[in-house]
Structures are given as C-alpha cells and as structure tokens.
Amino acid sequence: MTEPAITPELIAKHGIKPDEYARILEIIGREPNFTELGIFSAMWNEHCSYKSSKKWLRTLPTTGPQVICGPGENAGVVDIGDGQAVIFKMESHNHPSYIEPHQGAATGVGGILRDVFTMGARPIAAMNALSFGLPSHPKTAHLVKGVVEGVGSYGNAFGVPTVGGEVRFHKSYNGNCLVNAFAAGLADADKIFYSVASGVGMPVVYLGAKTGRDGVGGATMASAEFDDTIEEKRPTVQVGDPFTEKRLLEACLELMQSGAVISIQDMGAAGLTCSAVEMGDKGGLGIKLQLADVPQRETNMTAYEMMLSESQERMLMVLKPELEDVARAIFVKWDLDFAIVGETIPEDRFLILHGNDIKADLPLSKLSSTAPEYDRPWVETPKPAPLAAVPAITPLDALRALISAPSYAHKAWVWEQYDSQVGADTMVTPGLPAGVVRVHGTTKALAFTSDVTPRYVKANPFEGGKQAVAEAYRNLTAMGATPLATTDNLNFGNPEKPEIMGQLVGAIKGIGAAVAALDMPIVSGNVSLYNETDGSGILPTPTIGAVGLLPTLDHLIHGAPQTGDLAVLIGATGSHLGQSALLAEAFGVEAGDAPAVDLAAEKRHGDFIRAQAKTLRCCTDLSDGGLALAAFEMAEAAGLGVDLETADIAALFGEDQARYLVAIDPHQLHGLKGAGHAAGVPVTVVGRFGGDSVTLGGETSPLETLSQTYRTAFETALGL
C-alpha cells in the first residue's frame, strides 16, 4: 500500500502547526514518512503532551506525607494506613461521547479503570461528572440516554460500583458535552506497579485484546474543535468490551503476583505509540517494535493504523525474560492475547518494523518529554460588575424553580442505571454529598466525590477554582471523612484564545491555593482543551475529584432527620446571590461575582463538623441553591416536612461558602453551640424537621406536591 505524500494539508489534518513541523524537520533532519507523522501527531497533540497547560500544572501542590505517588503515572497513589493505598484518577472522554455517546462514555469508564489496575490496584469505586446542553436542544436527550447507558453498561458488567457524580445542563455544552470518569482502587502500599522501563534487551509484551482500526487518531481528534464535519469523526471513537476488561484485570493482578512485571502501561490515548514511548522515556531507554507480531483482529492493517489504533482492553509490559512462560500461561488461562512485540534498546530510538520494512525510526525522547511546551498569552478575566437588584420572588416559587430544573431535580433516573452495590462494600450510594465504600476486611471506609460550579469559574476563575476544591472538601466532611487528596479534570475551550487561557490559568491558581490550604494535594489528573464547536466554547469546567478516609465506620455521618429534630446552620447566614442557581434557574440570569472562598474558615468549619460527628444525625454541605435547597433535599429524602423560619431570599438561597446544614436532636443543641463558640464557628438554629409540609418564612406547601415535582422534573424535561 502506497503511503500518502506529506503535504501541508496532510500536516494540518494531523493537528501539527507549521512551526511544529519545522521543529520535527530539525529533530530528524529529514521529512517524516506517513507513519512517523502520525506518531508525532499523537505524541505532540494537546491530549497527550499537555503542551498548553504543563507550565501551569507544575505550580500545583502535589506532595504531602500521605502521597506515595503524585502526577506523572497512570494514577495517583495515597497512603490510607495499615500498609494499604488508594489509587485514583479522573479523566475526560468528551469528544468521543459527543460523537457516539454510548461507546464514548463506556470506553471512558474502561480507560480510567485500566489506569487504576495498571498500578496493581483492584478497582472499588467509580464516579462520573456529566455536563450536557439545554434539555430543549435536539441532541441533549439522545446524549444523556446514550452516555448514561454507556457508563452503566460498562461499569455494571465489569463489576465496579458507581457511587457518585454529578449531572448539569447549560447551553454552553450544546455542541460539546463533557464526560469525566473517575475510578479508585485498593492495593498494598509496597506492591505498586509503575510504567518506568528498565534493563536493556528486555521483552516488550502486548497483553489483552486484539488491535483493530477503531479509535485511529482519537487523541488527535480530542485535541481539536468540532465543526460541521463531526459525523466524519465517528470512526475515531473506540469500542469497548467490559467482559474482556474484567478478564484483563484478573490476568494483570495475577501476573503482578508472579513477579514477572518490570513495568506496565495501559494502552489509552494514542494506543501502542503513547504507551511504548512513555515507558521508554521514563526509563531513559529506546524501544524497538515488530508490528508483524501485534495481535490483530482486522486484515491488512498498516503500520500507521496499528501505531495509532485506540482499540480497548490492551496493555503493554516490560517483562523479566526468565518468567516469560509463567506470564504467558496466565494470559492463555484468561483467554487473552500475549505476544512479545519488541524489546528495550540502549539507544534513544523508537524503531518500528513491519516485517522487514522500517516504518519509523525516531529519537524516542524527543517524542515525549521534549514535546513542544507553550507559554500561551493569557488575559485575566475582568472582575464582574456588581449584581443589580434581584427580581422579586416568593421563597416557595424560588424553591419550585430549582427543584423543577433538571440540574437540581432528583437524579434517580441516572443512578438507578448504575450498580452501586456490586462488591457488597458500598455504605453510601449516589444522591448524597459523597459515596462511601468500606475497605474490605477492615473497619475503615473511603469517601468519594466530584464537584465544580462552572458559572463561578467563568465569572471569577480564581475563586471558582478555589470553590471547586472547597466544595469537594465539604462533601467529604459532610460524611465524616477526612479529606486526603484530589484529582483534577480541567475542561476548557481553545487555549489559543487569550481569554480562555486566562480562565485556565486563573482556575489552576485557585485550585492550587485551595488544595494547599486544605491539605488535599493533586495526585493525578487530566486536561481537556478545545471543547468548542464552531468557535463557541463550554463554560470553564475544572472538575475536582476527591477522596477522604474514615478511620472507622463510627466516624460516618449517615442518618436522616427525625420528627422534632432541629435544622442547624454551621457557618454564616446566606447573603451572596451573584452567579447563584436561583438567578440562573428562576430568571435566566448569570450575573455578579462568584462567592468568595475563605479557606481558613473552610478548614475551621470542616474540622468542627468532623469533631462533632457523633452529635449530628445527618449533615450536608451548602452549595448551589443555598440553605433552602439543602433543607428541602434533606427533608424530602426522609419523607418529612421542614420549617425554615426566615423569609429572606438571600438567607434562603444565598451561596456563601464554608457552610453546612445539620439535623440534631434538640437535647444536643447546648453542647453543639458551646463547641461552636469555643472553635469560633457560627452555630444557628434555622428551623425544624417534621410534619408533611415545607414552610419557608411562613409560606407553606404540601411536601407531597413538591416531592412529585422534584422526582419527575428530570425525566419530564428530557422526555425520557
């Protein structure tokens, strides 16, 4: 088969800019062939190289006494005591999910699970953070249905509980939905596996499923904006098989116990290319591959296709040669491919053979760690104008506007499609601030959450970045967990636009300030840029995934309010309505500044909640919708009414930070107030739980009527 000529059009189609192509010519001293152009395209695109964000990502706090392994590996590793570690990461699969929602979302789940078990961990929890366009947009219902089915079908079949996440709707996602997948696993702290190749002449082994043409060029596609050629990109979406992945998990964990593994890497974005290059580069070695030995499920595959295929359920490993037979037997037993496809070499070369033909011969180190790195121009987001007077609305009409909006309505339609109980260790299922999973065979548990408020980040990237971390901190705290560490999934538009780059820079600065103050270092993450369609970008959406530890299940705050319990506000009375959910949903207004985040207050109030865990019947953080929405959700879940005394809209719906709502037995009030006074934490009775109606400032509605709206609005809005 004749390879295409290298033309300016072909170079541009591979996402390589003219100055980058000039750099390639300088590095190799000649024109690249078609396969080599594809390899450079895969390794130098935004998705694999982080070339626009690397400068700023380096500023994030990534270390701490609890951190075993920070960013740079397949996933982050954090110590949870007793010789155990939790391994976790969040990653985007946005572009594929918009093109083919079921497979895009399913393979996003599969990829993040591989990132975790590649490190030697057995996955114990999954989450997802989903952002869609307006429910009225012609594509939205199709995307929601396909993405949720894809997430559920893969996670359920693989056998990992989905324990949390979020779903939001906004017009900015009309042409580019976001699918952020999170996974966490457990491993012995002294048995973590890394991707650093070592030793010369060591076999490079291909493991798992066969290679096909699905996903060829997927990473390059994920580093470009969408336009009206979107349907042509459908072949770049991978196809997943959760049952093969389950076998791959068991085979890999058994292989790791055999002692045969020197290094191991998931074949994710850019497939065989990225996995081989990263392993070699980290170990200061070259890699030689023989493509004739790669297991293939399609005929007449070219070197270009094999190197850039993103077929799923595949791994690459450097093996101890004396244990080859042991390793092969394990994979034969699990009915998976095991093929020696190359070896490590001492030279700085990425040498690709197909039979007797040399298809690529490139300096390996230049493909990875010396990929282009940009200090892109950026402009600071201008400070928003002060919020004008808020239109008049009654408290109950304000609550109705929120609970009938699909972003805030009950999401049972989504999470009931996910198996949250597989493994029998899930203690808290979706619908609460954080999911909680017991560490099997112990009295410990781990809490998992994800959060961001994109409206805040657009208005004020620095405060919005801080708030995403602070809310994740509060979500974990509300379950009684001590926050440990975070993973970030930074979803933004085109970084070549200085205002978009300014959003990214501001958000990273805010995230950095918050993770430092709250002792939640970033240990892994993903950057997804170019989330635009026809030049229109998404809201900046830096999703924060966070993990917390419950040393024993006695620390878990997981009850329900009872009749006569007091509703008690921990923190200041609400006053901030800028960028609030109320303005957005009741009036279609996104105006004013994001709420300021006082990180010292967040820490103080969080420490107070955890110290008082045994006093609290239940607890939730206050975020979107403020006090009124939090109180309604807490009461409605218990089948009880609630009476909040104030009629002030800002007090009810303000989104001031560092706040929690707790339900307590009235007999506990005196002790709680005393402890709050000693700790410098405001403790205020704001109402009472009980009865069968919801009363806000004297205005009353039957709970049943509001509950009916809340529990049907999601399906109604989307016609599901």
XYZ file of C-alpha atoms in Angstrom:
720
model
C 0.000 0.000 0.000
C 1.441 3.371 -1.059
C 1.657 5.876 1.753
C 0.255 9.359 1.106
C 2.650 12.179 0.256
C 3.419 14.584 3.096
C 1.665 17.811 2.100
C 0.826 20.970 4.089
C -2.815 19.834 4.043
C -1.933 16.410 5.498
C 0.264 18.021 8.163
C -2.565 20.371 9.157
C -5.043 17.481 9.226
C -2.777 15.859 11.842
C -3.080 18.931 14.068
C 0.567 19.917 13.549
C 1.223 23.653 13.164
C 3.821 24.899 10.612
C 6.317 25.883 13.339
C 5.913 22.448 14.959
C 6.549 20.764 11.606
C 9.702 22.858 11.210
C 10.795 21.583 14.609
C 10.183 17.975 13.510
C 12.374 18.534 10.434
C 15.093 19.945 12.676
C 14.901 16.970 15.084
C 15.071 14.184 12.496
C 16.987 16.026 9.777
C 14.612 14.880 7.032
C 10.962 14.738 6.068
C 8.960 12.226 8.166
C 7.095 9.430 6.448
C 3.326 8.964 6.937
C 3.663 6.673 9.974
C 6.217 8.980 11.590
C 3.950 11.978 11.006
C 1.138 10.075 12.748
C 3.413 9.252 15.696
C 4.460 12.901 16.112
C 0.819 13.952 15.785
C -0.207 11.508 18.515
C 2.579 12.425 20.937
C 2.550 16.187 20.363
C -1.201 16.781 20.448
C -2.704 18.575 23.425
C -4.358 15.441 24.815
C -1.056 13.561 25.240
C 1.557 16.313 25.675
C -0.267 18.936 27.806
C 1.719 21.469 25.793
C -0.530 24.430 26.701
C -1.019 23.556 30.366
C 2.269 21.962 31.505
C 3.763 25.276 32.653
C 0.805 25.919 34.957
C 0.238 22.332 36.119
C 3.753 22.382 37.604
C 2.592 25.060 40.065
C 0.041 22.750 41.728
C 0.833 21.261 45.169
C 1.302 17.519 44.586
C 3.129 16.246 47.673
C 2.374 15.512 51.306
C 3.053 12.823 53.893
C 0.033 10.884 52.599
C 1.208 10.918 48.945
C 3.044 7.817 47.699
C 2.939 8.783 44.017
C 1.780 12.078 42.525
C 1.143 13.123 38.899
C 3.107 11.507 36.058
C 1.974 7.907 36.443
C -1.240 6.228 35.299
C -2.951 7.281 38.555
C -2.118 8.876 41.904
C -1.324 6.765 44.980
C -2.208 7.820 48.546
C -1.472 6.075 51.843
C -4.531 5.108 53.924
C -2.616 3.383 56.751
C -2.172 -0.280 57.678
C 0.086 -0.831 54.657
C -2.725 -0.002 52.217
C -3.068 2.624 49.498
C -5.895 4.107 47.447
C -5.096 4.681 43.763
C -7.325 7.066 41.795
C -7.682 9.359 38.803
C -10.264 11.261 36.765
C -10.122 11.587 33.002
C -12.253 13.047 30.217
C -13.866 11.312 27.268
C -15.700 14.370 25.988
C -15.213 14.411 22.221
C -15.887 10.664 21.712
C -19.030 10.866 23.870
C -20.482 13.688 21.786
C -19.866 11.776 18.548
C -21.000 8.326 19.787
C -22.438 8.705 23.313
C -22.779 5.052 24.341
C -19.323 3.857 23.258
C -17.678 7.182 24.081
C -18.842 7.026 27.687
C -18.320 3.266 28.026
C -14.710 3.429 26.843
C -14.130 6.430 29.113
C -15.050 4.177 32.046
C -12.909 1.337 30.670
C -9.887 3.582 30.209
C -9.971 5.021 33.720
C -10.395 1.545 35.244
C -7.268 0.394 33.350
C -5.337 3.406 34.653
C -6.088 2.170 38.170
C -5.473 -1.562 37.824
C -2.319 -0.964 35.757
C -0.846 0.275 39.055
C -1.683 -3.026 40.771
C -4.956 -1.928 42.386
C -8.315 -3.696 42.373
C -10.959 -1.080 41.454
C -13.513 -0.488 44.252
C -15.424 2.616 43.117
C -16.322 4.672 40.054
C -17.936 8.080 39.609
C -18.769 10.312 36.664
C -19.320 14.045 36.178
C -21.535 14.819 33.190
C -22.309 18.177 31.546
C -24.928 18.453 28.791
C -26.559 21.193 26.735
C -30.036 22.569 27.295
C -32.737 19.885 27.648
C -34.585 21.590 24.779
C -31.619 21.169 22.406
C -32.356 18.461 19.786
C -29.272 16.373 20.693
C -29.420 16.555 24.501
C -31.866 13.744 25.288
C -30.027 11.410 22.871
C -26.692 12.242 24.518
C -27.997 11.837 28.079
C -29.571 8.483 27.278
C -26.512 7.177 25.425
C -23.926 8.395 27.941
C -25.793 7.070 30.985
C -26.349 3.711 29.252
C -22.667 3.579 28.290
C -21.437 4.353 31.803
C -23.847 1.852 33.335
C -23.321 -0.972 30.860
C -19.526 -0.906 31.192
C -19.265 -0.385 34.957
C -22.027 -2.865 35.755
C -20.625 -5.611 33.528
C -17.058 -5.038 34.745
C -18.272 -5.210 38.347
C -17.323 -1.897 39.950
C -19.854 0.123 41.969
C -20.689 3.605 40.682
C -21.071 5.561 43.920
C -21.421 9.217 42.958
C -21.064 12.027 40.492
C -22.973 14.964 39.089
C -25.127 15.944 36.098
C -25.589 19.516 34.913
C -27.213 21.265 31.941
C -26.197 24.546 30.301
C -26.433 25.983 26.797
C -22.623 26.198 26.537
C -22.483 22.379 26.314
C -24.996 22.210 23.422
C -22.250 21.363 20.929
C -19.771 19.638 23.254
C -20.890 17.537 26.216
C -18.434 16.624 28.981
C -17.985 13.069 30.262
C -15.460 12.937 33.119
C -14.875 9.431 34.504
C -13.309 8.666 37.893
C -12.084 5.361 39.296
C -10.395 4.326 42.530
C -8.807 1.067 43.607
C -7.012 -0.523 46.547
C -3.532 -2.003 46.681
C -0.848 -2.868 49.188
C 1.338 0.211 49.571
C 4.503 -1.820 48.940
C 3.111 -3.516 45.800
C 2.503 -0.603 43.438
C 3.444 -1.071 39.768
C 4.913 1.742 37.686
C 5.486 2.398 33.993
C 9.260 3.055 34.077
C 11.005 0.611 31.742
C 14.390 -0.691 32.922
C 17.044 -3.036 31.598
C 18.363 -3.358 28.041
C 17.166 -6.222 25.831
C 14.069 -6.827 27.944
C 10.988 -8.188 26.131
C 8.197 -5.706 25.416
C 4.942 -7.633 25.687
C 1.495 -6.863 24.279
C -1.372 -8.002 26.545
C -5.154 -8.181 26.259
C -7.478 -7.766 23.292
C -6.537 -7.698 19.610
C -5.838 -4.460 17.722
C -8.422 -3.160 15.259
C -8.999 0.069 13.384
C -11.308 1.611 15.992
C -10.106 4.822 17.558
C -7.336 5.514 14.999
C -6.448 9.176 15.541
C -8.676 9.535 18.596
C -6.182 11.532 20.650
C -5.607 13.969 17.797
C -9.374 14.369 17.341
C -9.705 15.092 21.084
C -7.274 17.998 20.641
C -9.346 19.853 18.057
C -12.542 21.862 17.990
C -15.719 20.456 16.451
C -17.254 21.822 13.252
C -19.744 20.570 10.671
C -17.513 17.582 9.793
C -18.357 15.906 13.118
C -20.009 12.840 11.552
C -16.759 12.057 9.689
C -15.046 11.652 13.075
C -17.231 8.706 14.154
C -14.570 6.070 13.238
C -12.169 7.704 15.750
C -14.387 6.514 18.636
C -13.253 3.295 20.305
C -15.472 0.276 21.016
C -15.348 -1.268 24.489
C -15.857 -4.783 25.869
C -16.227 -4.816 29.685
C -16.097 -8.606 29.899
C -12.677 -8.661 28.209
C -11.582 -5.872 30.556
C -12.672 -7.916 33.589
C -10.529 -10.819 32.375
C -7.668 -8.395 31.744
C -7.951 -7.093 35.319
C -7.763 -10.586 36.822
C -4.920 -11.626 34.499
C -2.906 -8.469 35.283
C -3.325 -8.827 39.056
C -2.280 -12.489 38.820
C 0.658 -11.531 36.581
C 1.796 -8.918 39.104
C 1.812 -11.522 41.883
C 4.051 -13.747 39.736
C 6.949 -11.267 39.892
C 7.275 -11.157 36.102
C 6.479 -7.446 35.630
C 9.281 -4.879 35.297
C 6.921 -2.099 34.140
C 3.393 -1.925 32.807
C 1.373 0.732 30.996
C -2.248 0.976 29.853
C -2.749 1.498 26.113
C -5.006 4.539 26.270
C -4.852 7.665 24.124
C -2.633 7.104 21.054
C -2.525 3.384 21.883
C 0.696 1.497 21.183
C 2.577 4.707 20.358
C 1.993 6.557 23.617
C 2.370 3.533 25.902
C 5.687 2.450 24.341
C 7.138 5.957 24.195
C 6.198 6.811 27.786
C 7.663 3.575 29.166
C 10.905 4.038 27.257
C 11.251 7.744 28.020
C 10.712 7.341 31.774
C 13.417 4.673 31.848
C 15.864 6.512 29.569
C 15.681 3.648 27.045
C 14.799 3.135 23.417
C 12.073 0.763 22.189
C 12.102 -1.475 19.121
C 8.740 -2.902 17.981
C 7.889 -5.562 15.389
C 4.331 -4.882 14.193
C 4.014 -8.248 12.427
C 3.791 -9.777 15.929
C 0.977 -7.478 17.159
C -2.281 -9.455 17.581
C -4.738 -8.061 15.024
C -8.438 -8.588 14.553
C -8.553 -6.991 11.095
C -6.646 -7.841 7.917
C -4.097 -5.743 6.044
C -3.617 -3.232 8.845
C -0.927 -0.672 8.100
C 1.825 0.415 10.478
C 0.083 3.779 10.773
C -3.179 2.128 11.831
C -1.532 -0.218 14.332
C 0.520 2.524 15.950
C -2.444 4.903 16.311
C -5.296 2.458 16.998
C -7.057 3.041 20.311
C -8.669 -0.390 20.484
C -9.640 -1.006 24.078
C -8.628 -3.512 26.794
C -4.913 -3.564 25.911
C -1.718 -3.216 27.973
C 1.988 -3.013 27.256
C 4.534 -4.551 29.624
C 8.270 -4.937 30.004
C 8.840 -8.496 31.230
C 11.522 -10.382 33.131
C 12.615 -12.794 30.370
C 13.120 -15.754 32.702
C 9.419 -15.604 33.662
C 8.048 -15.426 30.121
C 6.457 -18.898 30.259
C 4.786 -18.165 33.616
C 3.376 -14.874 32.290
C 2.188 -16.414 29.024
C 0.385 -19.229 30.857
C -1.574 -16.702 32.925
C -2.843 -14.896 29.824
C -3.623 -18.112 27.972
C -5.670 -19.209 31.009
C -7.700 -15.970 30.870
C -8.159 -16.347 27.068
C -6.269 -13.139 26.296
C -3.540 -12.339 23.803
C 0.074 -12.424 24.994
C 2.681 -11.518 22.394
C 6.289 -10.377 22.566
C 6.249 -7.455 20.131
C 9.621 -5.853 20.781
C 12.465 -5.129 23.169
C 14.140 -2.325 25.078
C 17.297 -0.971 23.449
C 20.101 1.268 24.772
C 19.890 3.889 22.016
C 17.471 6.832 22.134
C 15.384 5.353 19.302
C 11.783 4.476 18.620
C 12.301 1.872 15.904
C 9.167 0.428 14.272
C 9.477 -2.569 11.957
C 6.696 -4.200 9.936
C 8.194 -7.437 8.718
C 11.490 -6.423 7.080
C 10.432 -2.817 6.467
C 11.420 0.038 8.762
C 8.215 2.078 9.211
C 9.551 4.617 11.722
C 12.947 5.480 13.173
C 12.717 8.440 15.538
C 14.573 9.759 18.621
C 12.271 8.477 21.377
C 12.996 11.154 23.994
C 12.015 13.908 21.525
C 8.528 12.416 21.231
C 7.626 12.601 24.910
C 9.424 14.726 27.478
C 10.719 17.225 24.919
C 7.384 17.713 23.131
C 6.517 21.368 22.451
C 5.645 23.392 25.517
C 3.893 26.733 25.195
C 3.655 29.753 27.422
C 0.482 30.880 25.717
C -0.604 34.513 26.004
C -3.418 34.973 28.501
C -5.553 37.771 29.836
C -7.064 37.881 33.281
C -10.849 37.534 33.379
C -12.235 41.024 34.143
C -13.920 41.416 37.530
C -17.703 41.088 37.078
C -19.954 44.096 37.583
C -21.750 44.151 40.948
C -25.055 42.296 40.989
C -28.072 44.531 40.386
C -31.241 44.153 42.444
C -32.638 40.611 42.350
C -36.167 40.399 40.915
C -38.925 39.796 43.464
C -39.929 36.172 44.060
C -41.587 34.295 46.916
C -39.492 31.700 48.764
C -41.639 28.769 47.620
C -41.655 29.917 43.978
C -37.882 30.162 44.212
C -37.667 26.607 45.567
C -40.019 25.345 42.840
C -37.815 26.944 40.160
C -34.830 24.984 41.468
C -36.393 21.579 42.045
C -38.071 21.629 38.622
C -34.756 22.397 36.862
C -33.047 19.219 35.578
C -29.679 20.315 37.022
C -31.166 20.238 40.549
C -34.061 17.782 40.222
C -33.802 14.257 41.649
C -31.415 12.152 39.529
C -32.673 8.648 40.337
C -33.251 8.067 36.598
C -29.484 8.312 36.160
C -28.051 6.489 39.139
C -30.614 3.667 39.164
C -28.993 2.521 35.888
C -25.700 2.085 37.744
C -24.971 -0.855 40.029
C -23.838 0.902 43.200
C -23.822 -2.242 45.370
C -21.645 -4.699 43.449
C -18.846 -5.864 45.741
C -21.142 -5.527 48.778
C -18.936 -2.848 50.398
C -20.874 0.297 49.402
C -22.080 2.088 52.541
C -23.491 5.264 50.946
C -24.974 5.234 47.433
C -25.418 8.105 44.924
C -27.625 11.037 45.903
C -25.708 12.234 48.966
C -22.685 14.580 49.142
C -20.228 11.679 48.746
C -20.309 7.939 48.099
C -18.735 5.770 50.788
C -17.152 2.335 50.281
C -15.824 0.123 53.068
C -12.212 -1.028 52.773
C -12.940 -4.741 52.532
C -11.983 -6.776 55.573
C -11.382 -3.686 57.749
C -13.420 -1.170 59.757
C -12.132 1.680 57.535
C -14.009 3.310 54.667
C -13.233 5.690 51.807
C -15.459 8.555 50.660
C -15.517 9.772 47.043
C -16.934 12.936 45.499
C -16.597 15.223 42.474
C -17.572 18.862 42.114
C -17.285 22.163 40.294
C -19.616 25.132 39.699
C -18.788 26.283 36.153
C -20.786 29.550 36.448
C -18.456 30.629 39.245
C -15.334 29.734 37.242
C -16.475 31.773 34.239
C -17.250 34.814 36.409
C -14.108 34.531 38.513
C -11.699 31.720 37.601
C -9.565 32.106 40.743
C -12.472 31.991 43.224
C -14.256 29.372 41.086
C -11.171 27.141 41.159
C -10.923 27.554 44.926
C -14.640 26.818 45.321
C -14.479 23.544 43.366
C -11.863 22.228 45.817
C -13.673 23.678 48.850
C -16.951 22.054 47.877
C -15.269 18.677 47.370
C -13.703 19.155 50.837
C -17.149 19.890 52.332
C -18.774 16.939 50.565
C -16.281 14.529 52.143
C -16.514 16.260 55.521
C -20.334 16.045 55.478
C -19.986 12.240 55.526
C -17.468 12.401 58.415
C -14.439 11.687 56.205
C -11.063 13.394 56.484
C -10.128 14.707 53.003
C -6.906 13.107 51.720
C -6.147 14.175 48.165
C -7.610 15.272 44.851
C -7.553 14.594 41.118
C -8.423 17.328 38.627
C -10.124 17.160 35.234
C -9.621 20.560 33.618
C -12.183 21.044 30.817
C -11.795 24.298 28.883
C -12.200 25.775 25.405
C -9.472 26.756 22.941
C -6.259 27.755 24.800
C -5.048 29.705 21.764
C -7.614 32.363 22.720
C -6.026 34.534 25.451
C -9.301 34.897 27.378
C -9.760 31.091 27.507
C -6.127 30.607 28.518
C -6.770 33.218 31.224
C -9.630 31.095 32.578
C -7.338 28.057 32.737
C -4.534 29.974 34.461
C -6.891 31.605 36.982
C -8.614 28.320 37.817
C -5.300 26.485 38.317
C -4.112 29.266 40.634
C -7.333 28.967 42.651
C -7.145 25.177 42.779
C -3.525 25.382 43.916
C -4.344 27.809 46.729
C -7.219 25.631 47.947
C -5.508 22.227 47.858
C -2.567 23.733 49.774
C -4.776 25.313 52.465
C -6.994 22.246 52.852
C -4.161 19.675 52.670
C -5.646 17.886 49.634
C -2.738 17.685 47.153
C -3.422 16.974 43.485
C -2.062 13.465 42.796
C -3.361 12.827 39.265
C -5.474 14.443 36.613
C -6.294 15.248 33.018
C -6.559 18.354 30.864
C -9.210 18.512 28.138
C -8.937 21.592 25.927
C -10.524 22.661 22.638
C -14.007 21.896 23.958
C -15.604 24.150 21.362
C -17.997 23.840 18.450
C -17.957 26.380 15.621
C -15.886 28.694 17.802
C -18.248 28.626 20.797
C -16.648 27.253 23.975
C -18.028 25.479 27.018
C -18.222 27.058 30.446
C -14.799 26.515 32.064
C -15.305 23.283 33.995
C -12.348 22.234 36.189
C -13.897 19.170 37.842
C -12.324 18.177 41.149
C -12.499 14.532 42.240
C -11.607 13.979 45.882
C -11.049 11.069 48.261
C -11.432 11.056 52.045
C -10.764 8.493 54.767
C -12.989 7.302 57.600
C -10.573 5.610 60.054
C -13.539 3.605 61.374
C -17.176 3.413 60.360
C -18.027 5.080 63.680
C -16.978 8.350 62.017
C -19.643 8.026 59.298
C -22.375 10.701 59.397
C -25.204 8.971 57.605
C -28.618 9.217 59.159
C -31.855 11.017 58.338
C -33.619 13.815 60.218
C -36.383 12.706 62.572
C -39.555 14.498 63.596
C -38.679 17.269 66.019
C -35.014 17.494 65.019
C -33.573 20.980 64.724
C -32.211 22.306 61.441
C -28.934 23.981 62.376
C -26.752 26.111 60.119
C -22.992 25.809 60.611
C -21.393 28.965 59.191
C -22.606 32.412 58.220
C -26.146 33.412 57.238
C -26.558 33.496 53.459
C -26.161 36.802 51.637
C -24.454 36.133 48.277
C -26.734 35.743 45.249
C -24.203 36.524 42.492
C -23.930 33.637 39.972
C -26.431 31.672 42.088
C -28.545 28.745 40.971
C -31.623 30.804 41.886
C -30.737 33.593 39.437
C -29.876 31.096 36.692
C -32.959 28.883 37.027
C -35.681 31.328 38.140
C -34.665 34.309 35.976
C -32.210 33.017 33.354
C -29.604 35.444 34.692
C -25.893 34.734 35.154
C -24.566 37.916 36.719
C -22.458 39.187 39.574
C -19.307 37.749 41.093
C -18.711 34.216 42.321
C -18.884 33.846 46.121
C -15.592 34.448 47.902
C -13.978 31.370 49.470
C -12.375 31.878 52.874
C -10.080 28.857 53.040
C -9.256 29.334 56.731
C -12.992 29.257 57.506
C -13.431 26.166 55.306
C -10.722 24.361 57.288
C -12.044 25.502 60.668
C -15.666 24.597 59.907
C -14.686 21.248 58.362
C -12.596 20.310 61.393
C -15.565 21.274 63.595
C -18.035 19.063 61.691
C -15.755 16.031 61.893
C -15.132 16.626 65.614
C -18.900 16.746 66.225
C -19.756 13.732 64.024
C -21.309 11.700 66.848
C -23.610 14.617 67.772
C -25.059 15.011 64.266
C -27.988 12.989 62.966
C -27.114 13.950 59.396
C -25.198 16.627 57.542
C -24.944 18.190 54.090
C -22.844 20.989 52.718
C -24.496 24.137 51.369
C -23.724 24.911 47.743
C -25.981 25.521 44.721
C -29.418 26.577 45.969
C -28.149 27.503 49.426
C -29.963 26.706 52.662
C -33.440 26.222 51.201
C -32.493 23.594 48.608
C -30.262 21.717 51.083
C -33.009 21.636 53.733
C -35.610 20.501 51.207
C -33.391 17.682 49.900
C -32.564 16.501 53.410
C -36.209 16.543 54.490
C -37.594 15.035 51.265
C -35.179 12.084 51.412
C -36.516 11.327 54.909
C -40.163 11.791 53.883
C -40.513 14.661 56.354
C -41.528 18.274 56.146
C -39.297 21.145 57.194
C -39.996 24.658 58.510
C -37.321 27.311 57.912
C -38.023 30.469 59.878
C -36.645 33.181 57.596
C -38.390 34.618 54.529
C -35.278 36.454 53.356
C -34.368 35.285 49.824
C -30.621 35.846 50.282
C -30.616 33.955 53.596
C -32.533 31.078 51.992
C -30.850 30.883 48.575
C -27.521 32.687 49.005
C -24.495 30.568 48.111
C -21.952 31.813 50.649
C -19.229 29.212 51.234
C -17.873 27.266 54.259
C -21.389 26.271 55.345
C -23.215 23.085 56.369
C -26.750 22.179 57.397
C -27.058 19.585 60.167
C -30.019 17.877 61.803
C -29.702 17.303 65.566
C -31.791 16.159 68.497
C -32.827 19.327 70.409
C -31.063 17.941 73.517
C -27.739 18.249 71.649
C -28.118 21.963 70.908
C -26.495 23.340 74.048
C -23.372 21.189 73.615
C -23.106 21.962 69.902
C -23.398 25.711 70.487
C -20.784 25.573 73.226
C -18.385 23.679 70.999
C -19.039 26.144 68.161
C -18.305 29.116 70.404
C -15.039 27.517 71.567
C -13.984 26.794 67.975
C -15.045 30.161 66.558
C -17.691 28.543 64.346
C -21.201 30.098 63.976
C -23.984 27.678 65.032
C -27.539 28.926 64.331
C -30.920 27.189 64.622
C -32.748 27.962 61.362
C -35.749 25.646 61.564
C -37.203 22.277 62.482
C -37.929 18.979 60.713
C -41.312 17.235 60.921
C -44.863 17.177 59.597
C -45.868 16.786 55.956
C -45.332 20.268 54.561
C -42.493 22.582 53.595
C -42.645 26.049 55.124
C -40.310 28.852 54.116
C -40.776 32.083 56.093
C -44.392 31.271 56.846
C -45.317 30.250 53.280
C -46.381 26.576 53.138
C -46.764 23.840 50.516
C -47.539 20.139 50.969
C -44.330 18.079 50.859
C -46.054 15.585 48.546
C -46.680 18.237 45.871
C -43.091 19.497 45.913
C -41.731 15.949 46.037
C -43.730 14.993 42.938
C -42.181 17.918 41.034
C -38.680 17.140 42.308
C -38.833 13.434 41.443
C -40.259 13.788 37.921
C -38.683 17.001 36.591
C -35.550 15.359 35.187
C -37.395 12.826 33.026
C -40.061 15.376 32.065
C -37.547 17.971 30.893
C -35.723 15.431 28.731
C -38.745 13.445 27.547
C -37.262 10.230 28.954
